[in-house]
Coordinates of C-alpha atoms in Angstrom, one line a residue:
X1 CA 47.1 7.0 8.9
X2 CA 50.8 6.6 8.0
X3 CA 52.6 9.0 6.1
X4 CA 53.2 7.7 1.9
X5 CA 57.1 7.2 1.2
X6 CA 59.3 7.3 -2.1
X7 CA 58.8 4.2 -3.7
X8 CA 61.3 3.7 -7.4
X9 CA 60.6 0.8 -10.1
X10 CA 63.9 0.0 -11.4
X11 CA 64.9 -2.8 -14.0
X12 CA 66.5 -5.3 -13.3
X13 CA 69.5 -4.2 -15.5
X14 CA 69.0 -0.5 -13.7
X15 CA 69.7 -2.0 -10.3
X16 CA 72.8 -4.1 -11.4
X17 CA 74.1 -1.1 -13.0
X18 CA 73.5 1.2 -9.8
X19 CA 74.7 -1.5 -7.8
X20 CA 78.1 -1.3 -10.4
X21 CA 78.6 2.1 -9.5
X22 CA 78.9 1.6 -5.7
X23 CA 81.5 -1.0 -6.1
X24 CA 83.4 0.7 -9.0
X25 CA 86.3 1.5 -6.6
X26 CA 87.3 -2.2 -6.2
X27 CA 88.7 -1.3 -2.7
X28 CA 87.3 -2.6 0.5
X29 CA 84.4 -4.7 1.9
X30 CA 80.8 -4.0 1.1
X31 CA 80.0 -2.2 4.0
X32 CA 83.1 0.6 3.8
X33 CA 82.2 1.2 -0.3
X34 CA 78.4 1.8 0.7
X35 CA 79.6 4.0 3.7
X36 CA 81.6 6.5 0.9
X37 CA 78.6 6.9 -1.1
X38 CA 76.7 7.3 2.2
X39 CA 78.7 10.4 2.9
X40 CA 77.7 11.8 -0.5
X41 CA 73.8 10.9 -1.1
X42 CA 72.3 10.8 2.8
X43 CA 71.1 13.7 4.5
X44 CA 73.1 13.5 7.9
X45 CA 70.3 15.1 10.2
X46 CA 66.8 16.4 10.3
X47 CA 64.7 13.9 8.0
X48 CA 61.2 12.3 8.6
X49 CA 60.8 8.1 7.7
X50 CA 58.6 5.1 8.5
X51 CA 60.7 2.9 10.5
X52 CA 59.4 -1.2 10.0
X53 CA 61.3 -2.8 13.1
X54 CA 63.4 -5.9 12.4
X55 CA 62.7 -9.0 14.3
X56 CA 65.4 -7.2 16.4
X57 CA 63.5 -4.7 17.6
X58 CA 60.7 -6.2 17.8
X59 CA 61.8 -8.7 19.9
X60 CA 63.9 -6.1 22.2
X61 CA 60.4 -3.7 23.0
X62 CA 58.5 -6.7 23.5
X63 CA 55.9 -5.9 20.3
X64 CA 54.9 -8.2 17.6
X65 CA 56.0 -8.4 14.1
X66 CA 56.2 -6.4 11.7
X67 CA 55.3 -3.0 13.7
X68 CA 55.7 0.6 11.9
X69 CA 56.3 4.0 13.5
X70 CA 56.7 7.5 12.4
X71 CA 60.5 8.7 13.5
X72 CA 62.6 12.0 12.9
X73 CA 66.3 11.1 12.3
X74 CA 68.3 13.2 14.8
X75 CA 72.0 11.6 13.2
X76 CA 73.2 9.2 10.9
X77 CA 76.2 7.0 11.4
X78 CA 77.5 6.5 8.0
X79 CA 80.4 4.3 8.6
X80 CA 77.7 1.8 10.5
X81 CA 74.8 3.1 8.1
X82 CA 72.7 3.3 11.0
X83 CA 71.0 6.3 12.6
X84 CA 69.6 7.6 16.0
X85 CA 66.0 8.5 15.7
X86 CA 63.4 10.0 17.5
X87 CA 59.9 8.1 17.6
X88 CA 57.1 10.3 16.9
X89 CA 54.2 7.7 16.8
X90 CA 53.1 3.9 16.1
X91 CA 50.9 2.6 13.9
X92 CA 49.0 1.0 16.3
X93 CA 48.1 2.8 19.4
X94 CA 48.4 0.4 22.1
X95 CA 52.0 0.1 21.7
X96 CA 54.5 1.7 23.4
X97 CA 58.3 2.4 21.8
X98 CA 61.1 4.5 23.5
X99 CA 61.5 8.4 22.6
X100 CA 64.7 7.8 21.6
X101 CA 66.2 4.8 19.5
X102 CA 69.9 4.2 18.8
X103 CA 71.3 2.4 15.9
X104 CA 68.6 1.9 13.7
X105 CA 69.6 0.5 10.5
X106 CA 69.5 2.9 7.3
X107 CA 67.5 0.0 5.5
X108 CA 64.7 -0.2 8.0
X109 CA 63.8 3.5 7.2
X110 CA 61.5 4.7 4.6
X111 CA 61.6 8.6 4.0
X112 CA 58.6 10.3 3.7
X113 CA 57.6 12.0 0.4
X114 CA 56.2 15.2 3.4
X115 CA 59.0 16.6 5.6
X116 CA 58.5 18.7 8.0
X117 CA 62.3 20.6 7.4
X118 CA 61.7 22.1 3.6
X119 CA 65.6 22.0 3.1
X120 CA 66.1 18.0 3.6
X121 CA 66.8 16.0 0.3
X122 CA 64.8 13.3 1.6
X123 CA 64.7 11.5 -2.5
X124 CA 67.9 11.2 -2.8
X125 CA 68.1 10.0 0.6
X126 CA 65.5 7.5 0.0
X127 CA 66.6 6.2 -3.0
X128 CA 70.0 5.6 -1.7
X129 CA 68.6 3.4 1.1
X130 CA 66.2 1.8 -1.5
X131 CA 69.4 0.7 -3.2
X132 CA 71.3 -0.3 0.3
X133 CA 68.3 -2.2 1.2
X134 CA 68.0 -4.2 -2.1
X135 CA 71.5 -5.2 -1.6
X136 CA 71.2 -6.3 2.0
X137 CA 68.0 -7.9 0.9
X138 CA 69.0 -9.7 -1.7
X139 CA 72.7 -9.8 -2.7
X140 CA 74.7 -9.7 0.4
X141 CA 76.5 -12.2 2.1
X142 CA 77.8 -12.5 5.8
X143 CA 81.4 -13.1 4.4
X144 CA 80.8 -9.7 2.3
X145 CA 82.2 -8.1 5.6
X146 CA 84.9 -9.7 7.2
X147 CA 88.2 -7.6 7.3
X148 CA 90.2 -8.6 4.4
X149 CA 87.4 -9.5 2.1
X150 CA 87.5 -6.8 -1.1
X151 CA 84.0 -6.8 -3.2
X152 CA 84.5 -6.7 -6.6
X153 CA 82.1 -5.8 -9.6
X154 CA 82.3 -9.2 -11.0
X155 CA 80.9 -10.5 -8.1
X156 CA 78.1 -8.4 -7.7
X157 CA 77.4 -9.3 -11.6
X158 CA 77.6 -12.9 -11.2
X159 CA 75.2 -12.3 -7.6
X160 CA 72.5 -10.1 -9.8
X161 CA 72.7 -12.6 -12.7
X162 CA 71.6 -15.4 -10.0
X163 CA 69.2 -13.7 -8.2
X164 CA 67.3 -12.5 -11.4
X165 CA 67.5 -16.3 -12.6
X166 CA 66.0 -17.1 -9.2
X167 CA 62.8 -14.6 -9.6
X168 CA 62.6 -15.0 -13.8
X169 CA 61.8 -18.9 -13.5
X170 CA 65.2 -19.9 -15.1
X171 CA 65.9 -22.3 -12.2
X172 CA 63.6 -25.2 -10.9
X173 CA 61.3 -23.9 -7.5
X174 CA 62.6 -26.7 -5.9
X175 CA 66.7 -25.7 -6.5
X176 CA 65.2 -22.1 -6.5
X177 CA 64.3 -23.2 -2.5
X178 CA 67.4 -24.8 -1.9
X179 CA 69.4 -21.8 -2.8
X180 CA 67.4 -19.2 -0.4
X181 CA 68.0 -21.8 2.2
X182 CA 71.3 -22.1 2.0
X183 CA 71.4 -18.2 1.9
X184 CA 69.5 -17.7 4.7
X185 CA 71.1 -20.4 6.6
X186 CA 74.8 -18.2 6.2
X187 CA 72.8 -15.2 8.0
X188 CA 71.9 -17.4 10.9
X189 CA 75.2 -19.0 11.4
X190 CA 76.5 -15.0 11.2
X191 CA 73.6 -13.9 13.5
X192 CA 74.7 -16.3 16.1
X193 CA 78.4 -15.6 15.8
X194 CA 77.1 -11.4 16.4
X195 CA 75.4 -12.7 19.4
X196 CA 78.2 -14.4 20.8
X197 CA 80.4 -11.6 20.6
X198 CA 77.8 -8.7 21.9
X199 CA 77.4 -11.4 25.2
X200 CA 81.3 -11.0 25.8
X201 CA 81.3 -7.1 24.8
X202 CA 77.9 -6.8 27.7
X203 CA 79.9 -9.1 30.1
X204 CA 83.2 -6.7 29.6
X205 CA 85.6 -9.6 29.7
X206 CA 89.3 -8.5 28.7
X207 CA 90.4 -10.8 25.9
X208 CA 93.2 -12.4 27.7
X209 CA 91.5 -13.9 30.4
X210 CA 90.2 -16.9 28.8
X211 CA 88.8 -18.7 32.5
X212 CA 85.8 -15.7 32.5
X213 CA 84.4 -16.7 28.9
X214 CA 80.8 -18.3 29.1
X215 CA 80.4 -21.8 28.5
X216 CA 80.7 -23.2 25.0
X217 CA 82.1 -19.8 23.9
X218 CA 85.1 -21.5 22.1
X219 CA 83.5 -24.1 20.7
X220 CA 80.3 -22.8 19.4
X221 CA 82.9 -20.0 17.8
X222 CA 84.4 -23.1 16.3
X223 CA 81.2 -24.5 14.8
X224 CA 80.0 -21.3 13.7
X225 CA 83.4 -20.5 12.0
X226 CA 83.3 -24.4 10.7
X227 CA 79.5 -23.8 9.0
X228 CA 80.2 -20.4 7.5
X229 CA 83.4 -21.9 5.7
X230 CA 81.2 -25.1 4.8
X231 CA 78.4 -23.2 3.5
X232 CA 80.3 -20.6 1.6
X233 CA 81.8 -23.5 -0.3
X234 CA 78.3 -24.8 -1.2
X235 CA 77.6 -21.4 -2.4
X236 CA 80.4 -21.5 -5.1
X237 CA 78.5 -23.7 -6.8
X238 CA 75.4 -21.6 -6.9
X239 CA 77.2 -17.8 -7.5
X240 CA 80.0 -18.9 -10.4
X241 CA 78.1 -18.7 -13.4
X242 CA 80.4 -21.4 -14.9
X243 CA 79.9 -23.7 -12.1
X244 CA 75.9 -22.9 -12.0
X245 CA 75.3 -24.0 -15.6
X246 CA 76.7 -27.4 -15.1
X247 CA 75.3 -27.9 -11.7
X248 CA 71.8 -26.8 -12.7
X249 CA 71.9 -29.2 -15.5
X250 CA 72.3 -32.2 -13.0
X251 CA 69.4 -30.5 -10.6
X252 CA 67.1 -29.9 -13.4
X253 CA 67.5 -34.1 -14.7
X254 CA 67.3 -35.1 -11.1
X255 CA 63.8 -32.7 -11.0
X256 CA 62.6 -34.1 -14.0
X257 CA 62.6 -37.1 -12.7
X258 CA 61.2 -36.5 -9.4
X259 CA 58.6 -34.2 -10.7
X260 CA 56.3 -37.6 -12.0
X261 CA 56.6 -39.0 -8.7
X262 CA 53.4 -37.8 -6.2
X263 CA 55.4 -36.7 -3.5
X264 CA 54.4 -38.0 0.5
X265 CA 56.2 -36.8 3.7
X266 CA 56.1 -37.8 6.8
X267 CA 56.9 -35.7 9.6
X268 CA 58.0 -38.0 12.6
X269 CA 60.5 -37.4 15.6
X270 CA 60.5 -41.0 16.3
X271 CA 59.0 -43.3 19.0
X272 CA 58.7 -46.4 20.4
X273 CA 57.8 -49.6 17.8
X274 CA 54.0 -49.2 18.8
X275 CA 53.7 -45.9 18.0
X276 CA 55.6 -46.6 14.6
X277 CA 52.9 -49.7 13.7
X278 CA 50.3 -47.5 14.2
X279 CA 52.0 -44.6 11.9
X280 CA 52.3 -47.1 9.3
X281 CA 48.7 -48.3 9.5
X282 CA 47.1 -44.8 9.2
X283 CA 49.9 -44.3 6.1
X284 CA 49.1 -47.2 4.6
X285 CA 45.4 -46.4 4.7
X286 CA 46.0 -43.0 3.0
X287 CA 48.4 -43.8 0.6
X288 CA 47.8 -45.2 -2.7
X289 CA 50.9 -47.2 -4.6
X290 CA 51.2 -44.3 -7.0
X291 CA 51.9 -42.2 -4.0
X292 CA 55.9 -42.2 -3.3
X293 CA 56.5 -42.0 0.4
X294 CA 59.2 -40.8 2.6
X295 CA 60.0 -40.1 6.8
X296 CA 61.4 -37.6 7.7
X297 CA 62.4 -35.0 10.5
X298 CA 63.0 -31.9 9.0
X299 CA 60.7 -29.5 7.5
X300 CA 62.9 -27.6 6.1
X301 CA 64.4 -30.9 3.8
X302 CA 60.6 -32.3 3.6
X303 CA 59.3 -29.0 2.0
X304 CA 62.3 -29.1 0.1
X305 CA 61.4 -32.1 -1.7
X306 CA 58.0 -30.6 -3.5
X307 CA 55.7 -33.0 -1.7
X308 CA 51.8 -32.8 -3.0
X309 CA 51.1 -33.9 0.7
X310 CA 52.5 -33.5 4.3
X311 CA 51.5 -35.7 7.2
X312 CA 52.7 -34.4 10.4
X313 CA 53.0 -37.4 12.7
X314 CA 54.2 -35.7 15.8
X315 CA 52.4 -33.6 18.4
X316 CA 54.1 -30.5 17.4
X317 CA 56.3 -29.2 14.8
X318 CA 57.6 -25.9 13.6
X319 CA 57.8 -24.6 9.9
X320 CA 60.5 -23.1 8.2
X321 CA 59.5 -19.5 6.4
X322 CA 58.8 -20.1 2.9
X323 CA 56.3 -19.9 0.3
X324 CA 54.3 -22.8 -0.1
X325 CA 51.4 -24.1 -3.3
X326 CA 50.2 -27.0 -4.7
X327 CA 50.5 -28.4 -1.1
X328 CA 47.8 -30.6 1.5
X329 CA 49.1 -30.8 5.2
X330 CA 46.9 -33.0 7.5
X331 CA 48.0 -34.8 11.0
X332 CA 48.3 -38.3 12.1
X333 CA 46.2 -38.0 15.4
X334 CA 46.0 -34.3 15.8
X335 CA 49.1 -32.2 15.5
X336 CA 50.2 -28.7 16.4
X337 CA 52.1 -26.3 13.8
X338 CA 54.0 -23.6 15.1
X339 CA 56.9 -20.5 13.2
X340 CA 60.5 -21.8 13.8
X341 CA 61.2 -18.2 14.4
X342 CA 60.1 -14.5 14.3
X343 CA 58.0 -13.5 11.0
X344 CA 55.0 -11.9 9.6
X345 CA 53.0 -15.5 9.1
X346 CA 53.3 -19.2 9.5
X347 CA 52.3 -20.3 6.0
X348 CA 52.4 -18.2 2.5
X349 CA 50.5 -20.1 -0.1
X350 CA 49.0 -20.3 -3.2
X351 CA 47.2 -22.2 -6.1
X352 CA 45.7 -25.1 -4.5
X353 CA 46.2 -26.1 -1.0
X354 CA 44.4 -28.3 1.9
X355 CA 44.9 -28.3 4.9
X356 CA 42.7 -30.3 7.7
X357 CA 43.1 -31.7 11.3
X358 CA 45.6 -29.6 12.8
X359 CA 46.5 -26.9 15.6
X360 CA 47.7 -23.9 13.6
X361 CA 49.4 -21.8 16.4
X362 CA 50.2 -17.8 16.2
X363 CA 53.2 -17.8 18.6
X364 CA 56.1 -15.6 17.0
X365 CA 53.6 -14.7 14.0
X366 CA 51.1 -11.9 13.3
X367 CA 49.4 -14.1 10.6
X368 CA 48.8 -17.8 10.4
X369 CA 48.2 -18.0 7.1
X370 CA 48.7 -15.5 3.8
X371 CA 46.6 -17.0 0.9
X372 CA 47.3 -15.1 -2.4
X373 CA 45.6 -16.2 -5.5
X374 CA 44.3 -19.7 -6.1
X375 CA 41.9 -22.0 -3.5
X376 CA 42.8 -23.5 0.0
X377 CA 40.1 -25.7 1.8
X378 CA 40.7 -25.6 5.6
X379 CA 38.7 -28.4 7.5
X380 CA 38.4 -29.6 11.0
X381 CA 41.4 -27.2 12.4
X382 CA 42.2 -24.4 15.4
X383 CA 43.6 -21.3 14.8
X384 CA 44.8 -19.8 17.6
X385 CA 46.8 -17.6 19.4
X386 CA 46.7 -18.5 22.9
X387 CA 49.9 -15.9 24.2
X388 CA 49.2 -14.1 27.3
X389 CA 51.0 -10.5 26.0
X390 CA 49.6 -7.3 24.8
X391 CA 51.0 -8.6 21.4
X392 CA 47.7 -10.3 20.4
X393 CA 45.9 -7.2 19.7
X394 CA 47.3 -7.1 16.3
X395 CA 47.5 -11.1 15.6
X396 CA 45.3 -12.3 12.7
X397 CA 44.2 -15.7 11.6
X398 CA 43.9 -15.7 7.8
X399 CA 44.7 -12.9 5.2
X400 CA 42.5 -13.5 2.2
X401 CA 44.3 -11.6 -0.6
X402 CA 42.7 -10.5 -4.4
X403 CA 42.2 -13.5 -6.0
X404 CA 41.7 -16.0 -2.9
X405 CA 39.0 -18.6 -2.7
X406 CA 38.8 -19.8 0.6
X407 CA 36.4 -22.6 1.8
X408 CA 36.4 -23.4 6.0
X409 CA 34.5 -25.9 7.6
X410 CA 34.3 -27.2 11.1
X411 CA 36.9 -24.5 11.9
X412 CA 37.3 -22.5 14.9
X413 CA 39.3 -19.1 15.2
X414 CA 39.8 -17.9 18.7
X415 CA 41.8 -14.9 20.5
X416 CA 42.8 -12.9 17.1
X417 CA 42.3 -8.7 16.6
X418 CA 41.5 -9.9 13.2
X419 CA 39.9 -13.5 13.0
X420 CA 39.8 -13.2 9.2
X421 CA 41.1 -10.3 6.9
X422 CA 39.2 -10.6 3.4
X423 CA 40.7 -8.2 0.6
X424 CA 38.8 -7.2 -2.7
X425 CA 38.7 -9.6 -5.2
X426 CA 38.7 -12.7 -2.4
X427 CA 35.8 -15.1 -1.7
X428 CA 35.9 -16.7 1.8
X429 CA 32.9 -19.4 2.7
X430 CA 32.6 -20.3 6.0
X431 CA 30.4 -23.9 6.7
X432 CA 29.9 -24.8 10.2
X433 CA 32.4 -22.6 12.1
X434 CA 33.0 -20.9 15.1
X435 CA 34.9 -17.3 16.0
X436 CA 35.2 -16.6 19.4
X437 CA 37.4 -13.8 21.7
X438 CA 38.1 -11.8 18.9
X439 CA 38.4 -8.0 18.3
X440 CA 36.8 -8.3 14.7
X441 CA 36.0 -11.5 13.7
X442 CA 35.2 -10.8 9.8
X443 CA 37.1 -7.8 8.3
X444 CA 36.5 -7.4 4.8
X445 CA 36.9 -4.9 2.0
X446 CA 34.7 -3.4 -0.7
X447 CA 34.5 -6.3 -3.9
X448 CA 34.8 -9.4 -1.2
X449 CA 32.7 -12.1 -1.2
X450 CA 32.1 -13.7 2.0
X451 CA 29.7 -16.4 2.9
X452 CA 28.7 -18.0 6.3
X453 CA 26.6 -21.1 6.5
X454 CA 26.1 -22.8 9.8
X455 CA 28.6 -20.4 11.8
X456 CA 28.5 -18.6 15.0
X457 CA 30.8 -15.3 15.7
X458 CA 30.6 -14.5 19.7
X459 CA 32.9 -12.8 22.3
X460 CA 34.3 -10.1 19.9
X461 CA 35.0 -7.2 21.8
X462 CA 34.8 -4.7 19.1
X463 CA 32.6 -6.1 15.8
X464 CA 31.2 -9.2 14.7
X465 CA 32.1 -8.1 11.2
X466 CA 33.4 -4.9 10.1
X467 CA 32.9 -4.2 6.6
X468 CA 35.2 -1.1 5.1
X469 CA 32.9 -0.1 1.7
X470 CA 34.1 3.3 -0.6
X471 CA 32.7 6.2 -1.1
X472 CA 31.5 6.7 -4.9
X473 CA 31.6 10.5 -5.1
X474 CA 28.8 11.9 -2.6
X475 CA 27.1 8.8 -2.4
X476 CA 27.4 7.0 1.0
X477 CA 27.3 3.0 0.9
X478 CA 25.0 1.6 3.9
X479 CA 25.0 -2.0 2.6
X480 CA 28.0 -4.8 2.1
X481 CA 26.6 -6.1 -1.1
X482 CA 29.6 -9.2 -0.9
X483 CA 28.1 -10.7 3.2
X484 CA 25.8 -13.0 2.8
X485 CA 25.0 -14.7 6.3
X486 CA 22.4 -18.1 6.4
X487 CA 19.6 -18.1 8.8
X488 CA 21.2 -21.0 10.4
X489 CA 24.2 -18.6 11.7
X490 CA 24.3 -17.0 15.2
X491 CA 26.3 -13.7 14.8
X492 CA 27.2 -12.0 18.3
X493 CA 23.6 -10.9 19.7
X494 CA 21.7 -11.9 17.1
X495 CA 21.1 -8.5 15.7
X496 CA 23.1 -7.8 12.3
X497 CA 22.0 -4.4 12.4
X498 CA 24.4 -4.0 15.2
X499 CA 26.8 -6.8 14.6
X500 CA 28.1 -5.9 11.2
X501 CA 29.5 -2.2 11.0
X502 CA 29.7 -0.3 7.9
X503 CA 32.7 2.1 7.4
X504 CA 32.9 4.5 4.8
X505 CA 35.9 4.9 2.9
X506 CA 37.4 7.5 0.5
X507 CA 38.8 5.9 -2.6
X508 CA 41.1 8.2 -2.6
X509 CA 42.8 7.7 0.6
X510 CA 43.1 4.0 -0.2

């Protein structure tokens, strides 16, 4: 079990004010006025934290994401805030991390509320990097850094004032989107430009001999350079409050009007004419005239759009991260979906969502799919994660979360630790499924309701189902009041006295 950590509610108004205070000075970039206060509030040696590895990292030890371990930071680097740690242990056991880890970013540690060294200040510590991490999170920019760029306290005011408009429902979901793309689009153009420069720092190449530079160096520099320039002109619009009012104005019309149209996109690559008739005839039979349609080949500008539907009319495509409701994806002729990059799950949603005749892939994910509150009906689709690493011990297909009502039929789940993670207050119905080659196929919680009709669970290497139940005082729980299983199922050997395990557990350890 991991250690707890300091955890702070702050206002809104709190954090803007905190934030104030780092860049009272006026004098320098972002990084150089949180390295000053660094020096003041962080212990410099000697403190205990749960370190979440980046993508990074993640990506570096070969492990998927996210991943946890307990570390002991042995020295802190203020002016890179960044410190050397030593890894005590990982969450989960079959994974293997170095001793010793250099450079690990001050926001990807959480101090622990027990140290082992009674003199460390870990609060103050931890509330310090609860601020820096809130700012890297949420307010910073790539261009926050560069060398002659001074942060001022008006622009972290106009940056809070947007982000709380963003998150308070003052701007449209679909601008709201728009904005975080653009955003997150700056940090991958800077991303790309770190890379290129750790490649010629690795390679040693003295920066007058221009013949040794790799291939494209100058000129993906160039476009990199080029799309950070473009991009933090499109921001303008978005961080002047001035500016935003008007603009927002114009969005919010142009929403308005979209809003009463029902939405269809079409995911396509292109093709050949045949392949395009035959698109068009499946369309046209699932379309209505009400229905406003539109081809297209990005995700990321089709989601945009707040379609009620998606059709994905290629063999494969991969999603951009973001959160997703009030959404159906099906497939012309079977289709696979797949992440675009590193993250915790392929799709976040929410409200009411469909989703039927598709591949729904695992690759660079430890979740497919995150369904908060609200109801998804999954039909005739594969989840899967088919990779041949050590990373799919921890790789889950659906996390049910309070307030999910999840119906599946004709679904199969295959190759997951976790085929199906079902929280309290969740109700998952399975009809006419399969769950094969998992670790656990059904994990669910005290005050879940799960029901299987017609479905077979075989293969699992540790438990059909595992149910986790609490402990009400002395009392010991030896039934999972919320699993109701049809006599039509087949679960593992046939025996639910063995298949489904009961684990107590101490409300007051959850």
């Amino acid at each position: 079990m991991m250690p707890s950590v300091f955890t702070f509610n702050r206002s809104d108004n709190e954090i803007l004010q905190e934030l104030l205070r780092v860049f009272s000075s006026g004098r320098g970039t972002a990084r150089e006025q949180w390295s000053l206060q660094a020096e003041v509030l962080v212990e410099p040696v000697g403190w205990d934290a749960l370190w979440k590895l980046s993508k990074e990292f993640c990506k570096k030890f070969e492990v998927r994401f996210p991943c946890i371990a307990c570390v002991t930071v042995t020295s802190v680097d203020f002016e890179e805030l960044s410190a050397n740690v030593d890894v005590l242990s990982v969450q989960h056991e079959a994974v293997s991390l170095p001793e010793r880890v250099l450079d690990v970013p001050l926001i990807e540690l959480w101090p622990t509320v027990k140290q082992r060294e009674q003199c460390v200040n870990a609060a103050s510590t931890a509330e310090f990097i609860d601020l820096l991490r809130f700012f890297y999170h949420n307010i910073w920019m790539p261009w926050d850094d560069q060398d002659d760029k001074v942060l001022l306290p008006n622009t972290i005011e106009d940056r809070m004032n947007l982000w709380m408009e963003l998150h308070n429902g003052t701007i449209p979901n679909c601008v709201s989107r728009s904005i975080m793309l653009l955003r997150n689009s700056a940090i991958n153009a800077h991303e790309k430009l770190r890379e290129l420069d750790s490649s010629l720092c690795e390679g040693h190449i003295a920066d007058e001999d221009d013949s040794l530079l790799p291939p494209n160096y100058i000129s993906l520099c160039a476009e990199m350079n080029a799309r950070l320039d473009g991009l933090m002109s499109k921001w303008t619009l978005y961080e002047n409050p001035l500016i935003r009012e008007q603009y927002l104005a114009k969005a919010k019309s142009k929403w308005q009007k979209n809003k009463s149209k029902k939405n269809v996109v079409a995911l396509w690559q292109g093709g050949n004419v045949s392949e395009f008739q035959n698109i068009s005839k499946f369309l046209c039979s699932q379309l209505t005239n009400e229905q406003n349609l539109t081809v297209m080949l990005s995700p990321e500008e089709g989601l945009s759009m707040e379609p009620e539907e998606v059709v994905i009319c290629g063999k494969e495509y991969e999603i951009p991260e973001m959160p997703l409701s009030h959404i159906s994806f099906c497939s012309y002729n079977g289709a696979t979906l797949k992440a675009s990059d590193m993250r915790s799950c392929l799709l976040m949603l929410s409200d009411d969502c469909r989703i039927r005749d598709l591949t729904l892939h695992c690759a660079l994910v430890n979740t497919i799919i995150v369904m908060r509150a609200g109801s998804l009906h999954i039909k005739n689709c594969m989840l899967i994660d088919d990779s041949k690493s050590f990373q799919s011990d921890f790789a889950q297909g659906i996390v049910a979360m309070s307030g999910a009502n999840i119906v599946l039929e004709d679904c199969t789940f295959e190759n997951f630790y976790s085929g199906i993670v079902v929280h309290k207050g969740a109700q998952v119905e399975f009809r006419n499924c399969l769950i094969r080659k998992c670790g656990v196929g059904i994990q669910m919680y005290s005050g879940s309701h799960v029901k299987l009709d017609g479905t077979v669970i075989s293969e699992c290497t540790e438990q059909s189902i595992r149910c986790e139940v609490y402990m009400d005082g002395n009392e010991k729980n030896t039934e999972m009041d919320g699993l109701q299983v049809m006599s039509n199922c087949k679960i593992g050997s046939g025996n639910l006295q063995r298949e489904v395990l009961i684990v107590q557990q101490d409300v007051n350890i959850m």
